[in-house]
Amino acid sequence: MSNDPSTPSHEHAGHVSAQHAHHDEPDTHAGHHSHDHHQGHDEAPDSHDGHDTHAHHEVHGGHEHGHAGHGDHVGQFRRLFWIMLVLAVPVVGFNDMFAHLIGYHLPEAEWVWWVSPILGTVIYFWGGWPFLTGGLSEIRSRKPGMMLLIALAITVAFLASWGASLHILDHELNFWWELALLVVIMLLGHWIEMRSLAQTTSALDSLAALLPDEAEKIDGDHVVKVAPADLTVGDVVIVRPGSSVPADGRIVDGSASMDESMVTGESKTVRRETGDRVVAGTVATDSGLRVEVTATGDDTALAGIQKLVTDAQASSSRAQRIADTAAAWLFWFALGAAVITAAIWSLVGLPDTAVIRTITVLVIACPHALGLAIPLVVSIATERAARGGVLIKDRLALESMRTVDAVLFDKTGTLTKGEPTVTAIDPTGSRTEDEVLALAAAAEADSEHPLARAIVTAARTRELEVPAASEFSSSPAVGVKATVDGTVIEVGGPYLLDQHQAGELPIADSWRKEGAIILHVLADGDVVGALRLADEIRSESREAVDALHAAGVQVVMITGDAQAVADMVAKELGIDRVFAGVRPEDKAAKVAELQDEGRKVAMVGDGVNDAPALAQADVGIAIGAGTDVAIGSAGVILASSDPRSVLSVIELSRATFRKMKQNLWWAAGYNLISVPLAAGVLAPIGFVLPMSIGAILMSVSTVVVALNAQLLRRLDLTPQTSTSRILDRSA
């Protein structure tokens, strides 16, 4: 999240605030309720405040109903498909036209003649019912489309077949086998589509299944088992090793390595300690925890994620609108082609041929493949994205991402970790960096402030032996004090130096210009070293910027920090442009400025302050699943904090567009070619598309579209893989 210049920037808060308000409570462990003793540092450590809004989710009450609806449709089309397939076997097998086509002879028995008409009629009314009712609805709404085309094709085939069976029409119009195959193929296509839609949300539905059946709630001196749904905000629950968290909450006791892969897509466990937030459904892998519930039910991050994908499923994309429009045009195209075919063949004196050709045109004009061309691709793409930690809220955003040529990153919490880290140590005299850091860590060991934790973490990272400290105390606006091996160690800012009439180390001036937080370490009143703390750049950020450059995208950074701080980060990462000192309310204007230059902009942010910019951008990408800003302003949500996930979105967008384009051309192209051939445009040179071949080609087109969409499942959308793929292509 970005900083607001109206509050002290890192450049000032770093050394002024840090040094003016360093520790004021002797007992920093008391409840961990507050860190007022580090008020001056709030600018840096509180850069994640936006994540406190994880609990604020609005989940549609009908979410489960929607999923149930998908399940019902899957079951409906699956059952219909298998039943119709069983019925279609004798219809096709005992059809004289099909027997003639293949080259076998049917038994001479009278009953053979009735098999195809009777079972074919059952197939038409039973198996074709979803399409007939759908076509009727399109007529009533005066919006002809896919269902009406399908209904028209099977109705014409049904009437023509009965006409041929009753010897009213030419025997060539005995289409019972084509009718059976039409209905079976269409049911198969819809089954595939419905199953894909259900699978799209199944990965997220499985998250809910990860919630424990019961939670262990602390009730006074007792532990009672309750259903997670019965928990309320403020309850404290026990999470045992290997168990999942029953609701969103904050750790009040203990620490554990948490498996958050079901939410973030990251397989690596994350260490969570007292004061950290945990999300419902995540698993404590190695230790037990006590967690205070902060959100339950529909207010959890999990519910927010589910809502995002539900919204994505319901959203209408540009490509889908194109497919719907194409279906409407194809209806009129098929109808017009049929009328012209009937008129021309009648005018040339071949009324029987006119009937045959007209009916053939109407039957094979059914572009069922077009109905799958877009929804199936988007559904599979959304599913793959969700499994990879990329949540598509708006399908249009997914489509637009492929054309983005400028990505605007918020700095704090996005390109950087958003928390202080020891980045440099300057010892004095004969002391080493490790000695100074170990002394500072010993003095800060009893503090829970982010700066103190940063110092302790740095010592732990270096695997230093930190001596035990005693007589810990803190003083408002001064610092902390503790006795270490008989030596009084103090850590603080300028007020601490003033108390001991000591001066800053020379290195402090250059650190200050870089916007760093500066703390000095004193031993028995003498300065023994200085610590530089700054917001650490994510290691993944460098790869993300390099890959974006390789993809031909300009990288821009926006921040409320001072220019010097921003320039330092930009220089290290190779960022093209920097907007520094930008107030949150002015970020949208910067996005508009880039758009005025003719650029298509994707904005990447992690908090509420970024909401206006996320909304202004052509594509808003929010880091941090389930936040209010994610739901309200962004079209794409990155469940992890890895900026390389932006490359996953670009890769997914491009792959999805390719599949959409391929499917549209195949589905619509089939009709544009087959209908004129069926009408007899090449009859003068002796070629007329047989009805049987047209029906087979129609079925094949549907299968090809479905199989082509399934190829998206092979796409690996992990941030590392997507980034490597782009970098390898540019090499």
XYZ file of C-alpha atoms in Angstrom:
731
model
C 0.000 0.000 0.000
C 1.203 3.391 -0.694
C 2.079 6.080 1.723
C 0.309 9.379 1.969
C 2.596 12.417 1.914
C 0.262 14.127 4.302
C 1.785 11.892 6.922
C 5.534 11.669 7.376
C 7.186 9.911 4.460
C 9.822 7.253 4.914
C 12.422 9.932 4.479
C 11.220 11.704 7.555
C 9.521 8.999 9.510
C 12.505 6.878 8.904
C 14.889 8.781 11.072
C 12.758 11.404 12.762
C 9.822 9.334 13.846
C 11.878 6.306 14.503
C 14.157 8.315 16.596
C 11.597 10.442 18.357
C 9.252 7.744 19.479
C 11.100 4.566 19.984
C 9.488 2.446 22.696
C 7.507 3.706 25.622
C 6.038 0.614 27.256
C 8.169 -1.527 29.486
C 6.044 -4.584 28.831
C 5.639 -4.929 25.145
C 4.269 -8.407 25.486
C 1.210 -7.446 27.410
C -1.506 -8.565 25.118
C 0.294 -7.258 22.095
C -2.564 -4.897 21.785
C -0.683 -1.843 20.814
C 2.649 -0.606 19.667
C 2.303 2.998 20.565
C 5.854 2.960 21.752
C 6.801 3.005 18.082
C 4.344 5.521 16.888
C 6.936 7.321 14.936
C 7.559 4.254 12.864
C 3.992 3.711 11.928
C 4.519 4.901 8.409
C 6.743 2.017 7.520
C 5.314 -0.885 9.410
C 1.704 0.039 8.881
C 2.010 -0.169 5.172
C -0.218 -3.188 5.310
C -3.104 -1.531 7.000
C -5.181 -2.096 3.932
C -5.086 -5.741 4.576
C -6.994 -5.218 7.724
C -10.033 -5.012 5.577
C -9.886 -8.634 4.636
C -12.903 -9.249 6.702
C -15.176 -6.974 4.727
C -16.671 -9.157 2.074
C -20.069 -9.104 0.531
C -20.935 -12.546 -0.731
C -24.018 -13.182 -2.745
C -26.417 -15.316 -0.909
C -27.102 -17.176 -4.065
C -23.559 -18.316 -4.502
C -24.270 -21.812 -3.370
C -27.390 -21.852 -5.447
C -25.388 -20.932 -8.455
C -23.045 -23.775 -7.874
C -25.918 -26.118 -7.268
C -27.423 -24.916 -10.516
C -24.259 -25.839 -12.366
C -24.309 -29.217 -10.683
C -27.959 -29.749 -11.644
C -27.229 -28.863 -15.249
C -24.225 -31.169 -15.322
C -26.353 -34.007 -14.001
C -29.211 -33.193 -16.344
C -27.117 -33.124 -19.501
C -25.054 -36.115 -18.410
C -28.153 -38.255 -17.880
C -29.783 -37.038 -21.072
C -26.614 -37.640 -23.045
C -26.230 -41.265 -21.946
C -29.913 -42.051 -22.365
C -30.017 -40.475 -25.814
C -26.785 -42.211 -26.774
C -28.339 -45.582 -25.898
C -31.469 -44.703 -27.901
C -29.416 -43.325 -30.787
C -27.639 -46.651 -31.364
C -30.742 -48.487 -32.679
C -32.023 -45.331 -34.418
C -28.818 -45.091 -36.415
C -28.246 -48.818 -36.733
C -31.726 -49.587 -38.088
C -31.941 -46.532 -40.358
C -31.999 -47.502 -44.024
C -30.287 -44.314 -45.176
C -27.395 -44.887 -42.774
C -27.242 -48.560 -43.773
C -27.064 -47.516 -47.409
C -24.317 -44.981 -46.607
C -22.193 -47.511 -44.751
C -23.060 -50.414 -47.017
C -24.862 -53.058 -44.955
C -28.309 -54.662 -45.230
C -31.107 -54.474 -42.702
C -33.398 -57.397 -41.783
C -36.581 -57.648 -43.836
C -38.849 -57.694 -40.738
C -41.641 -55.125 -40.508
C -40.606 -53.917 -37.033
C -37.248 -52.694 -38.378
C -39.043 -49.936 -40.264
C -40.555 -48.544 -37.029
C -37.407 -48.462 -34.887
C -35.957 -45.187 -36.191
C -39.248 -43.173 -36.340
C -40.447 -44.228 -32.868
C -37.153 -43.912 -31.009
C -36.249 -40.855 -33.096
C -39.449 -39.160 -31.936
C -38.534 -39.944 -28.310
C -35.091 -38.452 -28.894
C -36.580 -35.321 -30.459
C -39.034 -34.552 -27.658
C -37.023 -35.842 -24.707
C -33.441 -35.182 -25.661
C -34.258 -32.079 -27.643
C -36.477 -30.528 -24.959
C -33.757 -28.203 -23.507
C -33.111 -26.793 -26.971
C -36.776 -26.518 -27.947
C -37.648 -24.586 -24.788
C -34.525 -22.451 -25.189
C -35.455 -21.640 -28.768
C -38.982 -20.711 -27.687
C -37.549 -18.353 -25.066
C -35.405 -16.660 -27.724
C -38.461 -16.209 -29.922
C -40.413 -14.653 -27.058
C -37.552 -12.293 -26.263
C -37.116 -11.537 -29.966
C -33.432 -12.346 -29.659
C -32.717 -15.264 -31.991
C -29.534 -17.070 -31.128
C -27.946 -20.396 -30.509
C -30.864 -22.275 -28.993
C -33.219 -21.198 -31.763
C -30.756 -22.392 -34.393
C -30.459 -25.767 -32.677
C -34.246 -26.040 -32.257
C -34.745 -25.115 -35.909
C -32.262 -27.748 -37.087
C -33.674 -30.645 -35.073
C -37.299 -29.655 -35.794
C -36.682 -29.527 -39.533
C -34.854 -32.872 -39.351
C -37.731 -34.363 -37.336
C -40.476 -33.183 -39.691
C -38.510 -34.092 -42.811
C -37.774 -37.573 -41.454
C -41.414 -38.265 -40.684
C -42.320 -36.956 -44.121
C -39.843 -39.370 -45.690
C -40.953 -42.276 -43.460
C -44.582 -41.713 -44.446
C -43.549 -41.393 -48.106
C -44.811 -37.807 -48.241
C -41.293 -36.477 -48.968
C -38.310 -37.869 -50.843
C -36.634 -40.849 -49.131
C -33.359 -38.879 -49.123
C -34.911 -36.762 -46.378
C -34.926 -39.711 -43.988
C -32.744 -37.914 -41.450
C -33.507 -39.994 -38.373
C -29.862 -40.927 -37.905
C -28.753 -37.308 -38.390
C -31.404 -36.162 -35.900
C -30.175 -38.688 -33.338
C -26.553 -37.635 -33.828
C -27.481 -33.935 -33.719
C -29.204 -34.281 -30.364
C -26.494 -36.537 -28.895
C -23.656 -34.261 -30.006
C -25.435 -31.167 -28.741
C -26.121 -32.773 -25.381
C -22.478 -33.819 -25.188
C -21.380 -30.269 -25.956
C -23.636 -28.801 -23.297
C -22.542 -31.422 -20.796
C -18.917 -30.479 -21.448
C -19.752 -26.796 -21.060
C -21.728 -27.246 -17.839
C -19.069 -29.538 -16.408
C -16.418 -26.960 -17.214
C -18.446 -24.243 -15.519
C -18.824 -26.446 -12.472
C -15.119 -27.299 -12.498
C -14.269 -23.629 -12.695
C -15.627 -23.118 -9.240
C -14.803 -26.562 -7.902
C -11.281 -25.511 -6.956
C -12.756 -22.740 -4.852
C -15.583 -24.859 -3.519
C -12.971 -27.300 -2.289
C -11.595 -24.534 -0.083
C -14.806 -24.568 1.896
C -14.419 -28.311 2.308
C -11.044 -27.681 3.927
C -12.718 -25.979 6.848
C -12.855 -28.234 9.897
C -16.148 -29.870 10.811
C -15.812 -28.411 14.273
C -13.798 -25.769 16.051
C -12.323 -25.850 19.551
C -13.511 -22.693 21.247
C -12.072 -21.480 24.556
C -14.921 -20.814 26.965
C -13.438 -19.612 30.234
C -11.333 -22.438 31.618
C -12.895 -24.960 29.282
C -12.541 -25.896 25.652
C -15.817 -26.627 23.864
C -16.322 -28.002 20.392
C -18.618 -25.961 18.164
C -19.413 -25.761 14.471
C -17.396 -23.084 12.625
C -20.701 -21.455 11.664
C -21.442 -20.879 15.355
C -18.269 -18.864 15.955
C -18.566 -15.119 16.486
C -16.087 -12.293 16.206
C -13.970 -12.141 19.341
C -14.049 -15.866 20.092
C -10.686 -17.519 20.725
C -10.145 -20.941 19.176
C -7.401 -23.529 19.415
C -5.841 -24.670 16.138
C -3.859 -27.854 16.682
C -0.896 -28.961 14.544
C -2.138 -30.309 11.232
C -5.562 -28.707 11.656
C -7.109 -25.950 9.587
C -8.167 -22.532 10.779
C -11.981 -22.426 11.164
C -12.374 -18.685 10.542
C -10.345 -15.597 9.692
C -8.518 -14.359 12.745
C -5.452 -13.014 14.477
C -2.928 -15.182 16.327
C -2.926 -14.320 20.046
C -0.621 -17.096 21.195
C 1.920 -19.301 19.465
C 3.507 -19.442 16.034
C 3.353 -21.934 13.193
C 4.315 -22.558 9.605
C 1.055 -22.136 7.703
C 0.117 -23.937 4.527
C -1.740 -21.200 2.625
C -1.613 -22.866 -0.785
C -5.379 -23.229 -0.949
C -5.708 -19.442 -0.867
C -2.526 -18.118 -2.473
C -1.502 -20.926 -4.789
C 1.951 -20.894 -3.164
C 3.160 -24.309 -2.045
C 5.801 -22.947 0.368
C 4.660 -22.603 3.962
C 4.668 -19.162 5.579
C 5.667 -18.516 9.181
C 2.921 -16.781 11.145
C 3.493 -15.476 14.654
C 1.611 -13.700 17.417
C -0.251 -10.705 15.992
C -0.306 -12.017 12.422
C -3.521 -12.644 10.584
C -4.557 -16.092 9.403
C -7.209 -17.052 6.902
C -9.935 -19.658 7.208
C -8.974 -22.924 5.543
C -5.206 -22.529 5.965
C -3.396 -25.254 7.884
C -1.001 -24.994 10.832
C 1.594 -27.579 9.815
C 3.948 -27.828 12.772
C 2.600 -26.132 15.913
C -0.575 -25.230 17.686
C -2.085 -21.755 17.805
C -4.643 -19.730 19.634
C -6.541 -17.529 17.228
C -8.954 -14.702 17.947
C -11.743 -14.749 15.377
C -12.016 -11.530 13.354
C -14.407 -12.656 10.613
C -16.772 -15.558 10.044
C -18.997 -16.959 7.320
C -19.561 -14.655 4.385
C -17.122 -12.102 5.782
C -14.072 -14.342 5.431
C -11.415 -13.962 2.774
C -12.419 -17.357 1.413
C -15.965 -16.202 0.856
C -14.609 -13.088 -0.834
C -12.561 -15.218 -3.220
C -15.581 -17.338 -4.051
C -17.606 -14.240 -4.808
C -14.936 -12.978 -7.167
C -15.030 -16.112 -9.266
C -18.824 -16.187 -9.195
C -18.854 -12.641 -10.536
C -16.384 -13.662 -13.231
C -18.649 -16.490 -14.280
C -21.604 -14.136 -14.546
C -19.784 -11.322 -16.290
C -20.214 -10.846 -20.020
C -17.115 -10.330 -22.054
C -16.588 -8.632 -25.383
C -15.793 -11.972 -27.004
C -18.950 -13.538 -25.639
C -21.001 -10.657 -26.951
C -19.374 -11.225 -30.340
C -20.302 -14.910 -30.192
C -23.911 -14.083 -29.260
C -24.125 -11.562 -32.086
C -22.627 -14.086 -34.483
C -25.244 -16.646 -33.460
C -28.032 -14.164 -34.166
C -26.580 -13.305 -37.569
C -26.089 -16.983 -38.398
C -29.758 -17.598 -37.665
C -30.772 -15.035 -40.236
C -28.001 -16.276 -42.527
C -29.324 -19.846 -42.355
C -32.923 -18.731 -42.782
C -32.038 -16.452 -45.689
C -29.907 -19.159 -47.313
C -32.803 -21.607 -46.996
C -35.256 -19.194 -48.632
C -32.850 -18.415 -51.482
C -32.086 -22.116 -51.943
C -35.778 -22.983 -52.170
C -36.459 -20.156 -54.590
C -33.556 -20.883 -56.954
C -34.084 -24.661 -57.141
C -37.792 -24.126 -57.674
C -37.123 -21.607 -60.433
C -34.902 -24.051 -62.288
C -37.748 -26.565 -62.228
C -36.524 -28.939 -59.533
C -39.038 -28.616 -56.670
C -38.080 -31.958 -55.109
C -34.433 -30.928 -55.079
C -35.486 -27.558 -53.666
C -37.099 -29.280 -50.690
C -34.108 -31.558 -50.148
C -31.532 -28.763 -50.404
C -33.545 -26.340 -48.252
C -33.986 -28.860 -45.478
C -30.324 -29.841 -45.723
C -29.297 -26.190 -45.331
C -31.453 -25.735 -42.239
C -30.240 -28.927 -40.597
C -26.498 -28.434 -41.063
C -26.609 -24.696 -40.358
C -26.803 -25.381 -36.630
C -23.584 -23.794 -35.274
C -23.538 -25.599 -31.986
C -19.791 -25.231 -31.891
C -20.245 -21.473 -31.731
C -22.120 -21.867 -28.484
C -19.063 -23.484 -26.958
C -16.435 -21.339 -28.639
C -16.260 -18.608 -26.005
C -17.884 -19.882 -22.774
C -15.838 -23.053 -22.695
C -12.553 -21.230 -23.250
C -13.297 -18.594 -20.609
C -14.532 -21.159 -18.116
C -11.425 -23.287 -18.433
C -9.215 -20.188 -18.355
C -10.919 -18.951 -15.188
C -10.490 -22.349 -13.581
C -6.806 -22.581 -14.470
C -6.251 -19.056 -13.202
C -7.963 -19.793 -9.863
C -5.811 -22.874 -9.339
C -2.733 -20.743 -10.018
C -3.700 -18.023 -7.540
C -5.033 -15.616 -10.192
C -8.675 -14.706 -9.653
C -10.538 -13.284 -12.617
C -13.327 -11.004 -11.466
C -14.126 -9.478 -14.847
C -13.810 -11.425 -18.105
C -13.309 -8.190 -20.000
C -10.228 -7.495 -17.895
C -8.845 -10.880 -18.881
C -9.340 -10.102 -22.548
C -7.858 -6.607 -22.237
C -4.679 -7.731 -20.471
C -3.130 -9.042 -23.688
C -3.042 -5.508 -25.163
C -1.619 -3.736 -22.082
C 1.583 -1.860 -22.909
C 2.190 -0.125 -19.552
C 2.053 -1.662 -16.076
C 1.877 0.775 -13.169
C 3.079 -0.714 -9.895
C 2.415 0.707 -6.466
C 5.723 0.533 -4.586
C 5.121 -0.266 -0.952
C 3.734 -3.727 -0.386
C 3.810 -4.539 -4.087
C 7.360 -4.170 -5.406
C 8.612 -4.060 -1.838
C 7.643 -6.154 1.155
C 6.003 -3.259 2.945
C 7.856 -3.902 6.191
C 11.204 -2.692 7.566
C 14.307 -4.794 7.080
C 17.880 -4.252 8.232
C 19.703 -3.360 5.024
C 23.046 -2.090 6.333
C 25.169 -1.981 9.514
C 27.951 0.492 10.243
C 30.081 -0.566 13.246
C 32.619 1.634 15.014
C 36.045 0.853 16.359
C 37.009 -2.778 16.463
C 33.474 -4.090 16.571
C 32.094 -6.120 13.669
C 28.695 -5.852 11.988
C 27.636 -9.122 13.564
C 28.587 -7.941 17.049
C 26.604 -4.709 16.699
C 23.580 -6.536 15.294
C 23.700 -9.180 18.040
C 23.753 -6.519 20.770
C 20.853 -4.630 19.162
C 18.850 -7.843 18.786
C 19.444 -8.701 22.440
C 18.142 -5.309 23.548
C 15.132 -5.498 21.205
C 14.273 -9.132 21.941
C 11.403 -8.308 24.293
C 9.782 -5.789 21.930
C 7.064 -6.703 19.461
C 7.394 -3.567 17.348
C 8.036 -4.146 13.612
C 11.425 -2.388 13.829
C 12.453 -4.553 16.745
C 11.247 -7.662 14.949
C 13.226 -6.601 11.889
C 16.404 -6.381 13.942
C 15.791 -9.728 15.641
C 14.948 -11.337 12.295
C 18.161 -9.988 10.761
C 20.173 -11.547 13.555
C 18.338 -14.823 13.143
C 18.936 -14.755 9.370
C 22.670 -14.362 9.955
C 22.472 -17.209 12.470
C 24.026 -15.052 15.176
C 24.210 -16.075 18.790
C 22.144 -13.417 20.546
C 23.052 -13.037 24.241
C 20.378 -12.923 26.901
C 19.203 -9.508 28.077
C 17.730 -8.346 31.341
C 16.239 -5.197 32.866
C 14.498 -4.283 29.632
C 12.809 -0.883 29.501
C 11.615 1.591 26.918
C 11.301 5.343 26.986
C 8.916 7.441 24.889
C 10.597 9.159 21.957
C 13.975 7.849 23.073
C 14.442 4.103 22.589
C 14.956 0.841 24.400
C 17.447 -0.155 27.064
C 18.566 -3.547 28.349
C 21.518 -5.060 30.154
C 23.538 -7.554 28.092
C 26.445 -9.368 29.720
C 26.799 -6.574 32.267
C 26.799 -3.851 29.590
C 23.910 -1.409 29.173
C 22.821 -1.566 25.520
C 20.538 1.108 24.103
C 18.926 1.394 20.686
C 17.191 4.557 19.493
C 17.241 7.787 17.539
C 18.458 11.379 17.922
C 16.847 11.914 21.343
C 18.830 8.981 22.642
C 22.005 10.486 21.198
C 21.129 13.850 22.737
C 20.766 12.272 26.188
C 24.309 10.952 25.943
C 25.623 14.036 24.090
C 26.737 11.772 21.287
C 26.740 12.503 17.561
C 25.492 10.560 14.588
C 27.860 8.423 12.597
C 28.938 10.022 9.287
C 27.114 7.366 7.276
C 23.787 8.650 8.597
C 23.649 11.575 6.150
C 23.809 9.356 3.071
C 21.315 6.908 4.549
C 18.965 9.772 5.327
C 19.038 10.939 1.700
C 17.968 7.465 0.646
C 14.955 7.681 2.922
C 16.130 4.994 5.303
C 15.222 4.548 8.956
C 18.329 5.159 11.120
C 18.877 3.732 14.572
C 22.071 3.969 16.629
C 23.330 1.328 19.039
C 25.056 2.454 22.273
C 27.060 0.442 24.802
C 27.432 2.081 28.220
C 26.664 5.419 26.576
C 29.163 5.079 23.715
C 28.024 4.708 20.073
C 29.146 1.320 18.790
C 27.286 1.320 15.477
C 24.295 2.335 13.394
C 21.569 0.327 11.707
C 19.942 1.160 8.396
C 16.385 -0.105 8.056
C 14.360 0.196 4.889
C 11.493 -1.377 3.043
C 13.092 -4.389 1.366
C 12.592 -4.945 -2.343
C 11.020 -8.279 -3.188
C 13.445 -10.569 -4.946
C 10.672 -11.487 -7.390
C 10.249 -7.833 -8.431
C 13.457 -7.861 -10.480
C 12.318 -10.852 -12.523
C 8.882 -9.321 -12.981
C 10.303 -6.067 -14.372
C 12.734 -7.900 -16.665
C 9.985 -10.144 -18.024
C 7.636 -7.210 -18.614
C 10.353 -5.465 -20.577
C 10.858 -8.646 -22.569
C 7.133 -8.662 -23.316
C 7.363 -5.111 -24.673
C 5.625 -3.495 -21.698
C 6.719 -0.237 -20.080
C 7.086 -0.474 -16.297
C 6.037 2.517 -14.196
C 6.185 2.914 -10.403
C 3.946 5.158 -8.325
C 4.427 5.949 -4.645
C 3.765 8.494 -1.950
C 7.393 8.261 -0.868
C 9.964 10.954 -1.469
C 11.656 11.163 -4.859
C 15.005 9.936 -3.507
C 13.468 6.775 -2.090
C 11.512 6.098 -5.253
C 14.499 6.716 -7.524
C 16.634 4.298 -5.528
C 14.092 1.497 -5.912
C 13.521 2.319 -9.575
C 17.246 2.280 -10.300
C 17.729 -1.063 -8.625
C 14.829 -2.670 -10.520
C 15.336 -0.974 -13.874
C 11.932 0.721 -13.853
C 11.266 3.050 -16.796
C 9.282 5.863 -15.135
C 8.609 7.012 -11.586
C 5.766 9.017 -10.061
C 6.883 9.972 -6.524
C 5.198 11.960 -3.769
C 1.772 11.119 -5.152
C -1.176 11.396 -2.812
C -3.672 8.499 -2.933
C -6.379 10.718 -4.382
C -4.034 11.775 -7.186
C -3.081 8.299 -8.341
C -6.029 8.009 -10.710
C -4.867 11.208 -12.433
C -1.464 9.624 -13.070
C -3.158 6.611 -14.624
C -5.200 8.956 -16.816
C -1.987 10.762 -17.770
C -0.540 7.522 -19.116
C -3.786 6.780 -20.925
C -3.726 10.231 -22.518
C -0.373 9.237 -23.989
C -2.205 6.481 -25.836
C -1.130 3.673 -23.527
C -3.247 0.803 -22.326
C -2.564 0.710 -18.589
C -2.696 -2.050 -15.998
C -2.489 -0.808 -12.416
C -1.142 -3.126 -9.712
C -1.887 -2.183 -6.108
C -2.408 -3.816 -2.761
C -4.712 -1.658 -0.741
C -7.682 0.588 -0.348
C -5.640 3.694 -1.157
C -5.142 2.308 -4.637
C -8.865 1.923 -5.351
C -9.308 5.029 -7.560
C -6.306 4.135 -9.672
C -7.409 0.508 -9.978
C -10.804 1.665 -11.190
C -9.309 4.190 -13.636
C -6.899 1.724 -15.224
C -7.824 -0.328 -18.263
C -7.093 -3.362 -16.109
C -7.022 -3.151 -12.316
C -4.921 -5.835 -10.618
C -5.123 -6.071 -6.841
C -2.597 -7.922 -4.699
C -4.198 -9.408 -1.646
C -7.154 -11.750 -2.063
C -10.456 -10.750 -0.603
C -9.830 -7.105 0.201
C -12.543 -4.534 -0.341
C -10.538 -2.888 -3.068
C -10.176 -6.200 -4.841
C -13.901 -6.722 -4.889
C -14.817 -3.172 -5.725
C -12.155 -1.800 -8.033
C -10.016 -4.478 -9.642
C -10.802 -6.842 -12.480
C -8.026 -9.288 -11.632
C -6.958 -10.420 -8.161
C -3.577 -11.914 -7.349
C -3.957 -14.173 -4.340
C -0.229 -14.097 -3.676
C 2.019 -11.088 -3.225
C 4.350 -12.181 -6.019
C 4.498 -9.383 -8.634
C 5.480 -11.998 -11.220
C 1.850 -13.091 -11.167
C 1.193 -10.152 -13.481
C 3.052 -12.136 -16.136
C 0.733 -15.078 -15.459
C -2.228 -12.829 -16.235
C -0.618 -11.648 -19.477
C 0.179 -15.222 -20.528
C -3.339 -16.373 -19.681
C -4.901 -13.467 -21.557
C -2.895 -14.139 -24.699
C -3.496 -17.891 -24.605
C -7.220 -17.376 -23.993
C -7.519 -14.936 -26.893
C -5.777 -17.381 -29.226
C -8.214 -20.138 -28.295
C -11.208 -17.827 -28.622
C -10.105 -16.726 -32.064
C -9.392 -20.273 -33.203
C -12.764 -21.512 -31.961
C -14.721 -18.619 -33.461
C -13.109 -19.098 -36.860
C -13.681 -22.827 -36.760
C -17.287 -22.593 -35.547
C -18.414 -19.751 -37.791
C -16.204 -20.782 -40.714
C -17.870 -24.172 -40.821
C -21.238 -22.531 -41.434
C -19.976 -19.982 -43.909
C -18.549 -22.782 -46.057
C -20.948 -25.682 -45.515
C -24.240 -23.794 -45.954
C -23.518 -22.555 -49.507
C -22.211 -26.005 -50.433
C -25.337 -27.630 -49.020
C -27.451 -25.099 -50.908
C -25.806 -26.257 -54.127
C -23.636 -23.324 -55.248
C -21.269 -25.849 -56.850
C -24.063 -27.902 -58.425
C -23.210 -26.550 -61.900
C -19.860 -28.360 -61.677
C -21.433 -31.482 -60.266
C -20.796 -31.145 -56.532
C -23.489 -30.915 -53.882
C -22.647 -31.437 -50.202
C -24.484 -34.543 -49.036
C -26.622 -34.125 -45.949
C -24.818 -36.989 -44.250
C -21.420 -35.413 -44.731
C -22.736 -32.032 -43.562
C -24.134 -33.550 -40.368
C -20.873 -35.344 -39.670
C -18.864 -32.170 -40.238
C -21.177 -30.266 -37.915
C -20.620 -32.807 -35.172
C -16.887 -32.791 -35.786
C -16.767 -28.982 -35.491
C -18.321 -29.176 -32.030
C -15.872 -31.789 -30.863
C -12.916 -29.859 -32.305
C -13.960 -26.671 -30.501
C -14.380 -28.521 -27.202
C -11.045 -30.315 -27.510
C -9.251 -27.134 -28.558
C -10.519 -25.359 -25.447
C -9.315 -28.237 -23.278
C -5.746 -27.577 -24.431
C -5.749 -24.559 -22.098
C -5.535 -26.987 -19.189
C -1.910 -27.628 -20.110
C -1.010 -24.003 -19.362
C 1.174 -23.677 -16.253
C 0.316 -20.347 -14.638
C 2.687 -20.400 -11.700
C 4.472 -17.012 -11.519
C 7.922 -18.520 -11.944
C 6.936 -20.584 -14.993
C 5.098 -17.724 -16.711
C 8.023 -15.371 -16.159
C 10.572 -17.910 -17.378
C 8.482 -18.597 -20.488
C 8.476 -14.924 -21.467
C 12.165 -14.441 -20.708
C 13.069 -17.573 -22.691
C 11.104 -16.379 -25.727
C 12.955 -13.063 -25.708
C 16.377 -14.635 -25.322
